[in-house]
GROMACS .gro file of C-alpha atoms in nm:
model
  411
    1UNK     CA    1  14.356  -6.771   9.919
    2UNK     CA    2  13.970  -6.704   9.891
    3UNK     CA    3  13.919  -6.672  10.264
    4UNK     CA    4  14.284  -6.417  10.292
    5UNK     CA    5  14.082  -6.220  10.048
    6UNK     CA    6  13.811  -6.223  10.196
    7UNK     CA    7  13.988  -6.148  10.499
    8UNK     CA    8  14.116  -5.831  10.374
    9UNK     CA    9  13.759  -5.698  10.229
   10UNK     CA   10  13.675  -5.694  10.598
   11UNK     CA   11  13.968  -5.520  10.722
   12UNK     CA   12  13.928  -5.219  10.509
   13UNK     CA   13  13.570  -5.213  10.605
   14UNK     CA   14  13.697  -5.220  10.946
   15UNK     CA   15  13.950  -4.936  10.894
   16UNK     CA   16  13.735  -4.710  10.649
   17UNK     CA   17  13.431  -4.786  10.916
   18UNK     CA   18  13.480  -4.396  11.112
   19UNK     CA   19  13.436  -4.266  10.744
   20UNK     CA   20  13.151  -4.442  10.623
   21UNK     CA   21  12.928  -4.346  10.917
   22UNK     CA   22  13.059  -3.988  10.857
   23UNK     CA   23  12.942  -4.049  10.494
   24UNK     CA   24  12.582  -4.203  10.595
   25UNK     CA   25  12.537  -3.889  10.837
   26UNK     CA   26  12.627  -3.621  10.574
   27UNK     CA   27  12.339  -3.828  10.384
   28UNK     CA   28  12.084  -3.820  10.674
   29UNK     CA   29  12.155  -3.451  10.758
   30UNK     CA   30  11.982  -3.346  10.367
   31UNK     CA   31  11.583  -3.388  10.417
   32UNK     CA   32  11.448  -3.572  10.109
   33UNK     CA   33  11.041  -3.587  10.222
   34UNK     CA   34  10.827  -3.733   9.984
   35UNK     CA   35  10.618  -3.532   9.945
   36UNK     CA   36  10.679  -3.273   9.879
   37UNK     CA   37  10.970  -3.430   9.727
   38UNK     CA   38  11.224  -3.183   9.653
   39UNK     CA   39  11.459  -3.453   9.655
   40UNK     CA   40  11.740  -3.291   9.409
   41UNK     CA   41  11.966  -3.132   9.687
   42UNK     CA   42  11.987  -3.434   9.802
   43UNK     CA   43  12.135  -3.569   9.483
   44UNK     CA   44  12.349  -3.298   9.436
   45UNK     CA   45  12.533  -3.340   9.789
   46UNK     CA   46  12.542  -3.741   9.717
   47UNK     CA   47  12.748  -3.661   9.415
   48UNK     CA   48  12.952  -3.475   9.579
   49UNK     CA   49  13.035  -3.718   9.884
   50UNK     CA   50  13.128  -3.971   9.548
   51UNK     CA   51  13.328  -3.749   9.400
   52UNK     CA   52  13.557  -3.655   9.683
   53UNK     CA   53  13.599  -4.048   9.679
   54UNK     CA   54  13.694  -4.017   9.282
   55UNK     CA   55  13.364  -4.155   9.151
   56UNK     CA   56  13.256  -4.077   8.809
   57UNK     CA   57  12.928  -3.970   8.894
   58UNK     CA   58  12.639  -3.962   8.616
   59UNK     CA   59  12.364  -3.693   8.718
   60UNK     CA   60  12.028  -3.763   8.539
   61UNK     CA   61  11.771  -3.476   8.648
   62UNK     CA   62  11.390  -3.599   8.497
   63UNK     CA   63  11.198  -3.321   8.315
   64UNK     CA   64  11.041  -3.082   8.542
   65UNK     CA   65  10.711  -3.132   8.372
   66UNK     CA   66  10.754  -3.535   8.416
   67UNK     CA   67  10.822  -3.428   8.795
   68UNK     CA   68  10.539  -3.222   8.865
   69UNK     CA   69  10.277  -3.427   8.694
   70UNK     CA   70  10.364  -3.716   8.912
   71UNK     CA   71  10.339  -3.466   9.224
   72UNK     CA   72  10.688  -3.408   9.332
   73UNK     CA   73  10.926  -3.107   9.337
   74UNK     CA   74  11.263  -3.212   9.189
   75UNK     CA   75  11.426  -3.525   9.064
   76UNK     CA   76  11.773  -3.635   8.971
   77UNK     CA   77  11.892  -3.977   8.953
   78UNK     CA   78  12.224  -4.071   9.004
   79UNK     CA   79  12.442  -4.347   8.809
   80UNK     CA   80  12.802  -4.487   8.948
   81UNK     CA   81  12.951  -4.665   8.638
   82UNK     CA   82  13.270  -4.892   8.738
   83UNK     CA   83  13.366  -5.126   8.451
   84UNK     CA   84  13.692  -5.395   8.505
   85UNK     CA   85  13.662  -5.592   8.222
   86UNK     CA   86  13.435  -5.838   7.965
   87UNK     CA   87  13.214  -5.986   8.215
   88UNK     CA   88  12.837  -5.961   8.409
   89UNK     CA   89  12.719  -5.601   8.539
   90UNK     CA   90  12.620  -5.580   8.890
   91UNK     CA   91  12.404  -5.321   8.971
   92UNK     CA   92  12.285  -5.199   9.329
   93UNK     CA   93  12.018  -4.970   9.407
   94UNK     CA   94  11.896  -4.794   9.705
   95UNK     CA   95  11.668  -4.499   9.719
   96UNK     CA   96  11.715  -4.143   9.895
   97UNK     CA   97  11.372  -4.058   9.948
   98UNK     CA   98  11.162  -4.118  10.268
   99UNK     CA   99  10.812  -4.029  10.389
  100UNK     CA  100  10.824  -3.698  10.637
  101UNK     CA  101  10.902  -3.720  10.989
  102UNK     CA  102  10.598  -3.687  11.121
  103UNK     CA  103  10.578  -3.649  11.516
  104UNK     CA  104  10.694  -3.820  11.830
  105UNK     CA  105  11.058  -3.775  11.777
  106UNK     CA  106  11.325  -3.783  12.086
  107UNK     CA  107  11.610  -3.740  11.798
  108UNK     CA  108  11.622  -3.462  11.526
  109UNK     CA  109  11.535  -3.664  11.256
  110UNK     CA  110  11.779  -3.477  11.060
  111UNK     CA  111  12.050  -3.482  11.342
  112UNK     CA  112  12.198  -3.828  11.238
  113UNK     CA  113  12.265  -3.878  11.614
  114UNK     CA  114  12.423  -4.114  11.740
  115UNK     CA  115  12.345  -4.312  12.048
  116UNK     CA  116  12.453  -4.665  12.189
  117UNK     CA  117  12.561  -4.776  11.878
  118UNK     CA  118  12.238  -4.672  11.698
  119UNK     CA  119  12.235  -4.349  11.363
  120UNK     CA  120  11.882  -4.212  11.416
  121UNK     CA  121  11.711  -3.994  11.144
  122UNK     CA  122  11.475  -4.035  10.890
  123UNK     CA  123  11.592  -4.263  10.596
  124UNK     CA  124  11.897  -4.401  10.869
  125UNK     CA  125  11.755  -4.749  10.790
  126UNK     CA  126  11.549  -4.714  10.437
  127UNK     CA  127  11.707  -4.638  10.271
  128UNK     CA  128  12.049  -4.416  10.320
  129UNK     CA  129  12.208  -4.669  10.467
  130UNK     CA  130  12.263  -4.868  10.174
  131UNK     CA  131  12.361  -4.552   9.992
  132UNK     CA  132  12.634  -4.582  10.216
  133UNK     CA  133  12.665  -5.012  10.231
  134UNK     CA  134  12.702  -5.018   9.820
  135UNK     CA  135  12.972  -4.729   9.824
  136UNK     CA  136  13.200  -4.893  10.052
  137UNK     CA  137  13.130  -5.224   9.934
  138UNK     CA  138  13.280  -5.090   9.610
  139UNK     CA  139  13.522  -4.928   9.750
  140UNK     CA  140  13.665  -5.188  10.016
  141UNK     CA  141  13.676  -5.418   9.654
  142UNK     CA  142  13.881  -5.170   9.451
  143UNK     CA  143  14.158  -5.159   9.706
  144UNK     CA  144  14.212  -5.490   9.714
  145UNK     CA  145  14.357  -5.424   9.374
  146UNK     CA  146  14.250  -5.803   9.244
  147UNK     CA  147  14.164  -5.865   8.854
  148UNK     CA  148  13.793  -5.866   8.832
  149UNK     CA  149  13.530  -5.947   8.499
  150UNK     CA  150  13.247  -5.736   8.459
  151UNK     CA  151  13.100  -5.388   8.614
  152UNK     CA  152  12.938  -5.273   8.866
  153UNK     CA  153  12.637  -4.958   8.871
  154UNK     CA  154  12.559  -4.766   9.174
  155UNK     CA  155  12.170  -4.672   9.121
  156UNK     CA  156  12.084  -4.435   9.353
  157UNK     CA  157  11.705  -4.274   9.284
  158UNK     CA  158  11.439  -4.066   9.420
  159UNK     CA  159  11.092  -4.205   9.419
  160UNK     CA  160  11.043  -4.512   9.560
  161UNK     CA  161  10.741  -4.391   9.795
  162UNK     CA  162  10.584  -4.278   9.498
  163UNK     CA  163  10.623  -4.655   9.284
  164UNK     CA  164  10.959  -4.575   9.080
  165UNK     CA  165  10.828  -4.470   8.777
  166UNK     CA  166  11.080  -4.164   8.741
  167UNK     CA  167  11.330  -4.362   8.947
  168UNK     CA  168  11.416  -4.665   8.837
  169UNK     CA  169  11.145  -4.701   8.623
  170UNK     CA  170  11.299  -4.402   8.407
  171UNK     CA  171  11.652  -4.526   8.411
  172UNK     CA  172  11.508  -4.803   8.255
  173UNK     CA  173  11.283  -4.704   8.015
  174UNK     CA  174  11.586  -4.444   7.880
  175UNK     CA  175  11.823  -4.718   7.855
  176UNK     CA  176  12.038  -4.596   8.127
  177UNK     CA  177  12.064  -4.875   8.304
  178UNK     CA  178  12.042  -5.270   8.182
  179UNK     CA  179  12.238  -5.468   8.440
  180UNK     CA  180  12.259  -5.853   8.427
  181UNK     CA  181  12.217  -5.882   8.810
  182UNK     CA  182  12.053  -5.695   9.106
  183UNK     CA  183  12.154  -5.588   9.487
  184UNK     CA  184  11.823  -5.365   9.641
  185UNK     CA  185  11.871  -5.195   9.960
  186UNK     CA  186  11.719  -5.411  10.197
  187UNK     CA  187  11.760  -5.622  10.546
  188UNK     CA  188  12.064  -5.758  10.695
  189UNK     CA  189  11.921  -6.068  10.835
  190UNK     CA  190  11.741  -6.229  10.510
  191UNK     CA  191  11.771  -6.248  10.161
  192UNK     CA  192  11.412  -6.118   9.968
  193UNK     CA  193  11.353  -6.295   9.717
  194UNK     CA  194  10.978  -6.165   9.617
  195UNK     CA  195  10.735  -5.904   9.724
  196UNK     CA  196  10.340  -5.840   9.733
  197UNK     CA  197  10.173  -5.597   9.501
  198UNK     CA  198  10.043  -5.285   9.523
  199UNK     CA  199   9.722  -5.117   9.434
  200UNK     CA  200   9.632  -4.767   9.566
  201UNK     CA  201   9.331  -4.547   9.498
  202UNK     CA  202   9.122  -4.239   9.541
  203UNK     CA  203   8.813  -4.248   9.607
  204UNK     CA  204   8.590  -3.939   9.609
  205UNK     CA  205   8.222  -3.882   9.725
  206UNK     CA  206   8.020  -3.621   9.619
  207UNK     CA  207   7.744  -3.491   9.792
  208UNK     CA  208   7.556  -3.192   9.838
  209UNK     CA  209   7.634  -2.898  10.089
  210UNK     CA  210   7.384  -2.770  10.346
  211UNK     CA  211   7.315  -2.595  10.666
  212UNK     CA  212   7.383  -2.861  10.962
  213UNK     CA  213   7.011  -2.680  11.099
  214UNK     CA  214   6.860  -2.822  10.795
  215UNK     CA  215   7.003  -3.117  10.734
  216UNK     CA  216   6.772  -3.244  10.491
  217UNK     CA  217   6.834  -2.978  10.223
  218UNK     CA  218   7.169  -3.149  10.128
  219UNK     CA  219   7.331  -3.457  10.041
  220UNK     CA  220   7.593  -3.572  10.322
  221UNK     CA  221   7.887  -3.706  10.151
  222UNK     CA  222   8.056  -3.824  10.459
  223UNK     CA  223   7.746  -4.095  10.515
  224UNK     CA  224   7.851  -4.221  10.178
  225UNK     CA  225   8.196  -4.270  10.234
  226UNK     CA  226   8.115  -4.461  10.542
  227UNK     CA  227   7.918  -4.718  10.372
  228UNK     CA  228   8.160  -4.781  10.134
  229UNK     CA  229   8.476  -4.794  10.413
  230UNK     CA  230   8.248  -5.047  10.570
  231UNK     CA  231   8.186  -5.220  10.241
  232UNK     CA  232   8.553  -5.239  10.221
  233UNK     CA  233   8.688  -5.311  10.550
  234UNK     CA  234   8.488  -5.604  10.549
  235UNK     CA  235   8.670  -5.731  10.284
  236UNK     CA  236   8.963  -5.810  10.546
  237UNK     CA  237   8.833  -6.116  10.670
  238UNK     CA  238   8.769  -6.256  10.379
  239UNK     CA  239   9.144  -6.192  10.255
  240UNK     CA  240   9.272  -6.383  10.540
  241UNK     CA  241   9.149  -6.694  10.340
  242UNK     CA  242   9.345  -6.662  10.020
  243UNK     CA  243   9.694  -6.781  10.129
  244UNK     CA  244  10.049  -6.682   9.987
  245UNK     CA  245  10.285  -7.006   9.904
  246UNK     CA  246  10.582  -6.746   9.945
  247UNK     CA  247  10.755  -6.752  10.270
  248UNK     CA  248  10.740  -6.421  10.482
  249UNK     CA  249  10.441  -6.341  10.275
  250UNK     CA  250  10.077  -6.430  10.429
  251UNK     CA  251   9.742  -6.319  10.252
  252UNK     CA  252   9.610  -5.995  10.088
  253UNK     CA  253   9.454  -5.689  10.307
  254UNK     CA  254   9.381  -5.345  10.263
  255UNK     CA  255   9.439  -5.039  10.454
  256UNK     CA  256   9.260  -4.665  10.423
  257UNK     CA  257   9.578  -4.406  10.490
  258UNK     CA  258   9.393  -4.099  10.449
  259UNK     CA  259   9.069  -3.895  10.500
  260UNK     CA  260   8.975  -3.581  10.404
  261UNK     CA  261   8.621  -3.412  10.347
  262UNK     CA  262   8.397  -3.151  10.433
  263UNK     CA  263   8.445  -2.716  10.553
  264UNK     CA  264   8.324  -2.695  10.892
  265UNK     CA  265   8.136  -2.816  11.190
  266UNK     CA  266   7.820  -2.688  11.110
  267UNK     CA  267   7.806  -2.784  10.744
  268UNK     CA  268   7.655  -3.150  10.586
  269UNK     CA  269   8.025  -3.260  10.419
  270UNK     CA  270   7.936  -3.195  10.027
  271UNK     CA  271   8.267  -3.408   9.970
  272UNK     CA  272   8.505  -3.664  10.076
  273UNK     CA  273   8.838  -3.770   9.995
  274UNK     CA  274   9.011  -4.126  10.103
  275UNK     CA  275   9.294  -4.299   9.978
  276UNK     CA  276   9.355  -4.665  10.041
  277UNK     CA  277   9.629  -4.886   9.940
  278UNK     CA  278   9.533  -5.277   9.904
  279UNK     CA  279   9.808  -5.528   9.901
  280UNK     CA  280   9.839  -5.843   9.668
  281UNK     CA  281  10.024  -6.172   9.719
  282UNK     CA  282  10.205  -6.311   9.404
  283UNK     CA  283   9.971  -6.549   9.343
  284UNK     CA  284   9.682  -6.279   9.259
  285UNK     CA  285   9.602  -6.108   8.951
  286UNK     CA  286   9.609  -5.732   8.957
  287UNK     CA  287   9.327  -5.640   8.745
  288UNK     CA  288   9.096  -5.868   8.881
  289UNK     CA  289   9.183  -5.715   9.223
  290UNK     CA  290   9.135  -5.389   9.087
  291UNK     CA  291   8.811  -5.463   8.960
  292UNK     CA  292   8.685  -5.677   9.241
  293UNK     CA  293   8.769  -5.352   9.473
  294UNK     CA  294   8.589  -5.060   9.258
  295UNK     CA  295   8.272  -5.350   9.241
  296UNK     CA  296   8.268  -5.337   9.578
  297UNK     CA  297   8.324  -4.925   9.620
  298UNK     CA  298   8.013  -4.849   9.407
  299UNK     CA  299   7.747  -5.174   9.476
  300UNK     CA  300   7.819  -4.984   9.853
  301UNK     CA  301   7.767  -4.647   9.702
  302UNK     CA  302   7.480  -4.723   9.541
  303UNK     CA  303   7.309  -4.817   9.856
  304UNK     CA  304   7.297  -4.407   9.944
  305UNK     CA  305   7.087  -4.255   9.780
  306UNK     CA  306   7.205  -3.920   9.607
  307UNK     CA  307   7.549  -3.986   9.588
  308UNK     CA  308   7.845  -4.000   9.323
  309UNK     CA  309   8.152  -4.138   9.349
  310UNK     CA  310   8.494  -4.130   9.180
  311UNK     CA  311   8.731  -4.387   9.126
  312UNK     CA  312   9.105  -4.267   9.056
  313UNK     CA  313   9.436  -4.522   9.024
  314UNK     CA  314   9.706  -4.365   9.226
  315UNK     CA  315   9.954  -4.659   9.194
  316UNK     CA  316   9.931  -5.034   9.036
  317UNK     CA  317  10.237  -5.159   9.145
  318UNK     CA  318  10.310  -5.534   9.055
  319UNK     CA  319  10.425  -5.808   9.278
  320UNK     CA  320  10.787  -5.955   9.257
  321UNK     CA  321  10.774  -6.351   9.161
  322UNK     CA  322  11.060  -6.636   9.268
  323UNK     CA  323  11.321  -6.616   9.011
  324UNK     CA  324  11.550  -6.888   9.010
  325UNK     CA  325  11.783  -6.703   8.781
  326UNK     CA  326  11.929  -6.460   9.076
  327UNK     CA  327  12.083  -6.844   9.262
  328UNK     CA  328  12.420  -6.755   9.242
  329UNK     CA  329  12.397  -6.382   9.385
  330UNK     CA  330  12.141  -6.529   9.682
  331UNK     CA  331  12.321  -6.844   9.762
  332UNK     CA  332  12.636  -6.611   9.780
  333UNK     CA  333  12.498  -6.335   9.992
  334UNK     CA  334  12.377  -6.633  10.232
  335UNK     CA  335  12.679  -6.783  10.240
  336UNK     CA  336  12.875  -6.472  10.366
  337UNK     CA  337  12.567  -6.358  10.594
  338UNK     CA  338  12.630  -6.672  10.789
  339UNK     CA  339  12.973  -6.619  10.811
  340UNK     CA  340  13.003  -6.233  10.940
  341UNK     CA  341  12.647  -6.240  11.152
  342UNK     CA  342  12.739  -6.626  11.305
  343UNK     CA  343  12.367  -6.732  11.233
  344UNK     CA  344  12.165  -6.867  10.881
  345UNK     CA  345  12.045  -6.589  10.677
  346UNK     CA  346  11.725  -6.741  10.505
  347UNK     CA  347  11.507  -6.626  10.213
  348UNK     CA  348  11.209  -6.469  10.242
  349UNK     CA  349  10.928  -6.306  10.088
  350UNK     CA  350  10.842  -5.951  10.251
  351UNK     CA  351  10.472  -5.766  10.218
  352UNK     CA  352  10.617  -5.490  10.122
  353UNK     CA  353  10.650  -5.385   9.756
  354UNK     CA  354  10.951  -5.202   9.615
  355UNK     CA  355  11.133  -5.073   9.282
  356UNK     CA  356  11.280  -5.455   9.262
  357UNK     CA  357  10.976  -5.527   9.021
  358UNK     CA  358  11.039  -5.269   8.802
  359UNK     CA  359  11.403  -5.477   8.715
  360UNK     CA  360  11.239  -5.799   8.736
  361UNK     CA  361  10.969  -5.636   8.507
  362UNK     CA  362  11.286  -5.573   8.252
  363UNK     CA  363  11.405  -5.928   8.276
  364UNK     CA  364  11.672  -5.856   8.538
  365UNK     CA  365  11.724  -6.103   8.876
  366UNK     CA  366  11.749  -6.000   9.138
  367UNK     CA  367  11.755  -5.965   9.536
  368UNK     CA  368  11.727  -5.750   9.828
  369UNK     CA  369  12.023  -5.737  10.050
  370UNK     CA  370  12.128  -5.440  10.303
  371UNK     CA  371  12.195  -5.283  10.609
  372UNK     CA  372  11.829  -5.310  10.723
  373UNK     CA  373  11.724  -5.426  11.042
  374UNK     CA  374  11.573  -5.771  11.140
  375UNK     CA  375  11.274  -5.628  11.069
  376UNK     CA  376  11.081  -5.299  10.983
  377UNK     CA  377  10.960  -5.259  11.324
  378UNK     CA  378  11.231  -5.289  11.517
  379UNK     CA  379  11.397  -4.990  11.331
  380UNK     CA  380  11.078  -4.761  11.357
  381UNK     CA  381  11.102  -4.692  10.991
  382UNK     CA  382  10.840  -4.481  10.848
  383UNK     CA  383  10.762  -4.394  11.272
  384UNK     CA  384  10.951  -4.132  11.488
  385UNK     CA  385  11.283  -4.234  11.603
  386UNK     CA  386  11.378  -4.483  11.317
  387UNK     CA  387  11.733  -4.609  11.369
  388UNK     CA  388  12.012  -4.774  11.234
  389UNK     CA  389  12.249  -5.045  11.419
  390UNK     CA  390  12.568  -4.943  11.308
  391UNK     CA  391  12.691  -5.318  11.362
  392UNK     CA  392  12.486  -5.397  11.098
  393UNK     CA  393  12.582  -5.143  10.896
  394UNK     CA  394  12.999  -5.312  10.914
  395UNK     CA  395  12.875  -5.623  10.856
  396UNK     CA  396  12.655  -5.631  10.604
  397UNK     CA  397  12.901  -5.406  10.399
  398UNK     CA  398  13.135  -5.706  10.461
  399UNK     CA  399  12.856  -5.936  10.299
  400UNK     CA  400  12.774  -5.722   9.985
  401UNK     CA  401  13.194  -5.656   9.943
  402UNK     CA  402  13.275  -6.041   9.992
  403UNK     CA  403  12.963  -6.126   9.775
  404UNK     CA  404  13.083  -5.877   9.450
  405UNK     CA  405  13.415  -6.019   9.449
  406UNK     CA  406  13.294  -6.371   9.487
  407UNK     CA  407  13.087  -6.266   9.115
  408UNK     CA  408  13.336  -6.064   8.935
  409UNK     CA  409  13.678  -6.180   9.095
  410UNK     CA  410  13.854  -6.292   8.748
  411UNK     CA  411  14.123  -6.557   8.951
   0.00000   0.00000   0.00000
C-alpha cells in the first residue's frame, strides 16, 4: 500500500513536472541581488505564483528601518501555513536571495534558459529551486487526498547572504514560526547534517594622505594593511592542523573578499578598507576565534609605525552541531534518495554556513535536503552560468513528497 502511494506522489510530480519548471522560471526571471537587496518584488510575485495554486499566503514585510540598518533595500518574508490535523509541524525553508551576477555569463542570468536539460540563472540552484521543490512537494501530497497528522510551513525568506537575522532569524524571534522539524534548501545527493561557522569583519587602516612626490610627508595606509593581510594569511597553514570530526567538513581557513583604499595614483592611500570572512569547524569556539583573529590584526599593525586600525563585526554566524533528534526526517530522506536517484545518499557535513543554525539555535532539528547539485561547483553557484539539472529537480521533489507523507501520513 506504502509503495502504491508512494507510487502515485511520483506520478503527479511527473505530470505537474511542465508546470513546476514554468513556476521555477517565473521565480528566476525576478532579480533578487543582495546587495542591494531589494528583494520585496520578488516576494510579491512568489505570492502570487502560490496563490494562483490556492495557497494561503502570509506576507511579513520587516520594518524599513530594521531593513536599512542591516544594509538592504526591502524585505518581506513569506509564510505557507497548511495544517491536517493534531500532529508534528514540518517546516521547509529556502531563500530567494542571491549574490549579483557578476560577469562571464553565456546565459542571461535572468533568462531562466533552458538548455540540455539544464535552468540557468542566478539563484536556478540556491536557492529558487527549492522554492519550487517544497511547493510541489506539498502539492503532489495534497492530491493524493490521504488522512495526514500535523502541518506543514513553507518559509520562504530574503537574507540568507546577509546571516538571516531579518529572515529566519525574525520569523523566529516574532514567533511566527516554531516548527517541530526542519527541510533547508539544499543538495540532492546528501543529507547535511551540520555546517561550519562564520565570522566576518572589517578591517580599516588609517593613515595619512600625501603627495606620491613626497612620500615621506604622509602615512601610507595601504603598507599597513599589507602587513596585517600577511599576518593573517599566514594563519592558513596553521588552520590546516586543527581537524573537523564531521564528515564533509575539514579544518578552519580564512579568506579576504574585498579591498578597497586610497583616491588616486599619485596619492600615499590615507585609508584602506578589507573585509574577510574566516570559517570555523564545529568543534571551535567562536569568541576565542574572534579574539585570536583581531590579536593577530593589531600585534601586525603595530609593527607600522603611524598607523590605526579598526576592527568592525560584520557577521558571527554560529556553526550547526550533529543532532540526533532530526533521525527520523534524515533516515527517511535517505531512504527515498536511494530509491528515486538508484545510488546511497549519505550524510555529510558541508563548509558552508546557512540559516539552519538559526532553527537549531531555537531548539528545532533539522536537515538540508533539495534540488542542489552534487556539489557547489558543479552548478557554478555564486559564478557566471550557475545551473540547475532539471532531473534533479523531479526527483528530489519525489524525495521531499515521499518523505512528508512518510511523517505526517495518519494510516
Amino acid at each position: 500500500m506504502t509503495d502504491t502511494r508512494n507510487q502515485s506522489l511520483d506520478a503527479w510530480i511527473d505530470a505537474h513536472f511542465d508546470e513546476q519548471v514554468q513556476f521555477l522560471q517565473a521565480l528566476v526571471r525576478v532579480p533578487t541581488d543582495t546587495p542591494p537587496g531589494n528583494n520585496a518584488p520578488h516576494a510579491e510575485r512568489t505570492a502570487e505564483l502560490l496563490e494562483a495554486f490556492n495557497f494561503e499566503v502570509e506576507k511579513y514585510p520587516v520594518p524599513a528601518a530594521e531593513v536599512k540598518a542591516y544594509g538592504l533595500e526591502s524585505l518581506i518574508n513569506l509564510v505557507v501555513r497548511r495544517s491536517y490535523g493534531p500532529g508534528p509541524t514540518i517546516a521547509l525553508n529556502a531563500h530567494g536571495d542571491v549574490v549579483p551576477p557578476g560577469d562571464g555569463w553565456t546565459h542571461d542570468p535572468y533568462g531562466a534558459e533552458i538548455v540540455d536539460g539544464k535552468l540557468y540563472g542566478r539563484a536556478s540552484a540556491v536557492s529558487k529551486s527549492d522554492f519550487a521543490t517544497y511547493t510541489f512537494a506539498v502539492r503532489a501530497l495534497e492530491a493524493l487526498g490521504l488522512p495526514l497528522k500535523g502541518s506543514i510551513e513553507l518559509l520562504f525568506t530574503y537574507d540568507e547572504e546577509f546571516g538571516g537575522a531579518l529572515g529566519p532569524g525574525w520569523l523566529l524571534k516574532n514567533k511566527l514560526s516554531r516548527p517541530d522539524l526542519l527541510i533547508a534548501a539544499g543538495f540532492s545527493y546528501q543529507v547535511i547534517t551540520a555546517h561550519n561557522g562564520c565570522l566576518q569583519l572589517e578591517v580599516t587602516v588609517h593613515g595619512k594622505m600625501a603627495h606620491a612626490a613626497i612620500p615621506g610627508t604622509g602615512i601610507d595606509a595601504l603598507q599597513g594593511a599589507n602587513a596585517i593581510l600577511t599576518a593573517l594569511y599566514r594563519q592558513n597553514p596553521l588552520y590546516q592542523s586543527i581537524t573537523s570530526q564531521v564528515k564533509g567538513i575539514t579544518h578552519p581557513y580564512l579568506n579576504v573578499g574585498r579591498i578597497e583604499g586610497g583616491t588616486n595614483t599619485n596619492v600615499v592611500p590615507g585609508k584602506v578598507v578589507f573585509k574577510l570572512d574566516r570559517r570555523m569547524i564545529p568543534e571551535e569556539n567562536p569568541a576565542a576565534v574572534e579574539a585570536e583573529v583581531r590579536r593577530v590584526i593589531l600585534e601586525a599593525a603595530a609593527l607600522v609605525p603611524g598607523i590605526t586600525v579598526e576592527v568592525k563585526r560584520l557577521l558571527m554566524a554560529d556553526a550547526w552541531q550533529l543532532d540526533n533528534r532530526n533521525a527520523a526526517l534524515v533516515q527517511a530522506l535517505q531512504k527515498h534518495g536511494q530509491i528515486i536517484f538508484g545510488e546511497p545518499i549519505p550524510t555529510t557535513g558541508t563548509p558552508l554556513y546557512t540559516d539552519v543554525r538559526l532553527f537549531a539555535a531555537a531548539g528545532i532539528p533539522a536537515a538540508i535536503y533539495g534540488a542542489g547539485p552534487r556539489t557547489v561547483f558543479e552548478s557554478n553557484a555564486k559564478r557566471a552560468d550557475e545551473h540547475l539539472v532539471l532531473a534533479d529537480l523531479r526527483r528530489a521533489t519525489q524525495v521531499v513528497a515521499r518523505t512528508l507523507l512518510e511523517l505526517l501520513h495518519g494510516g
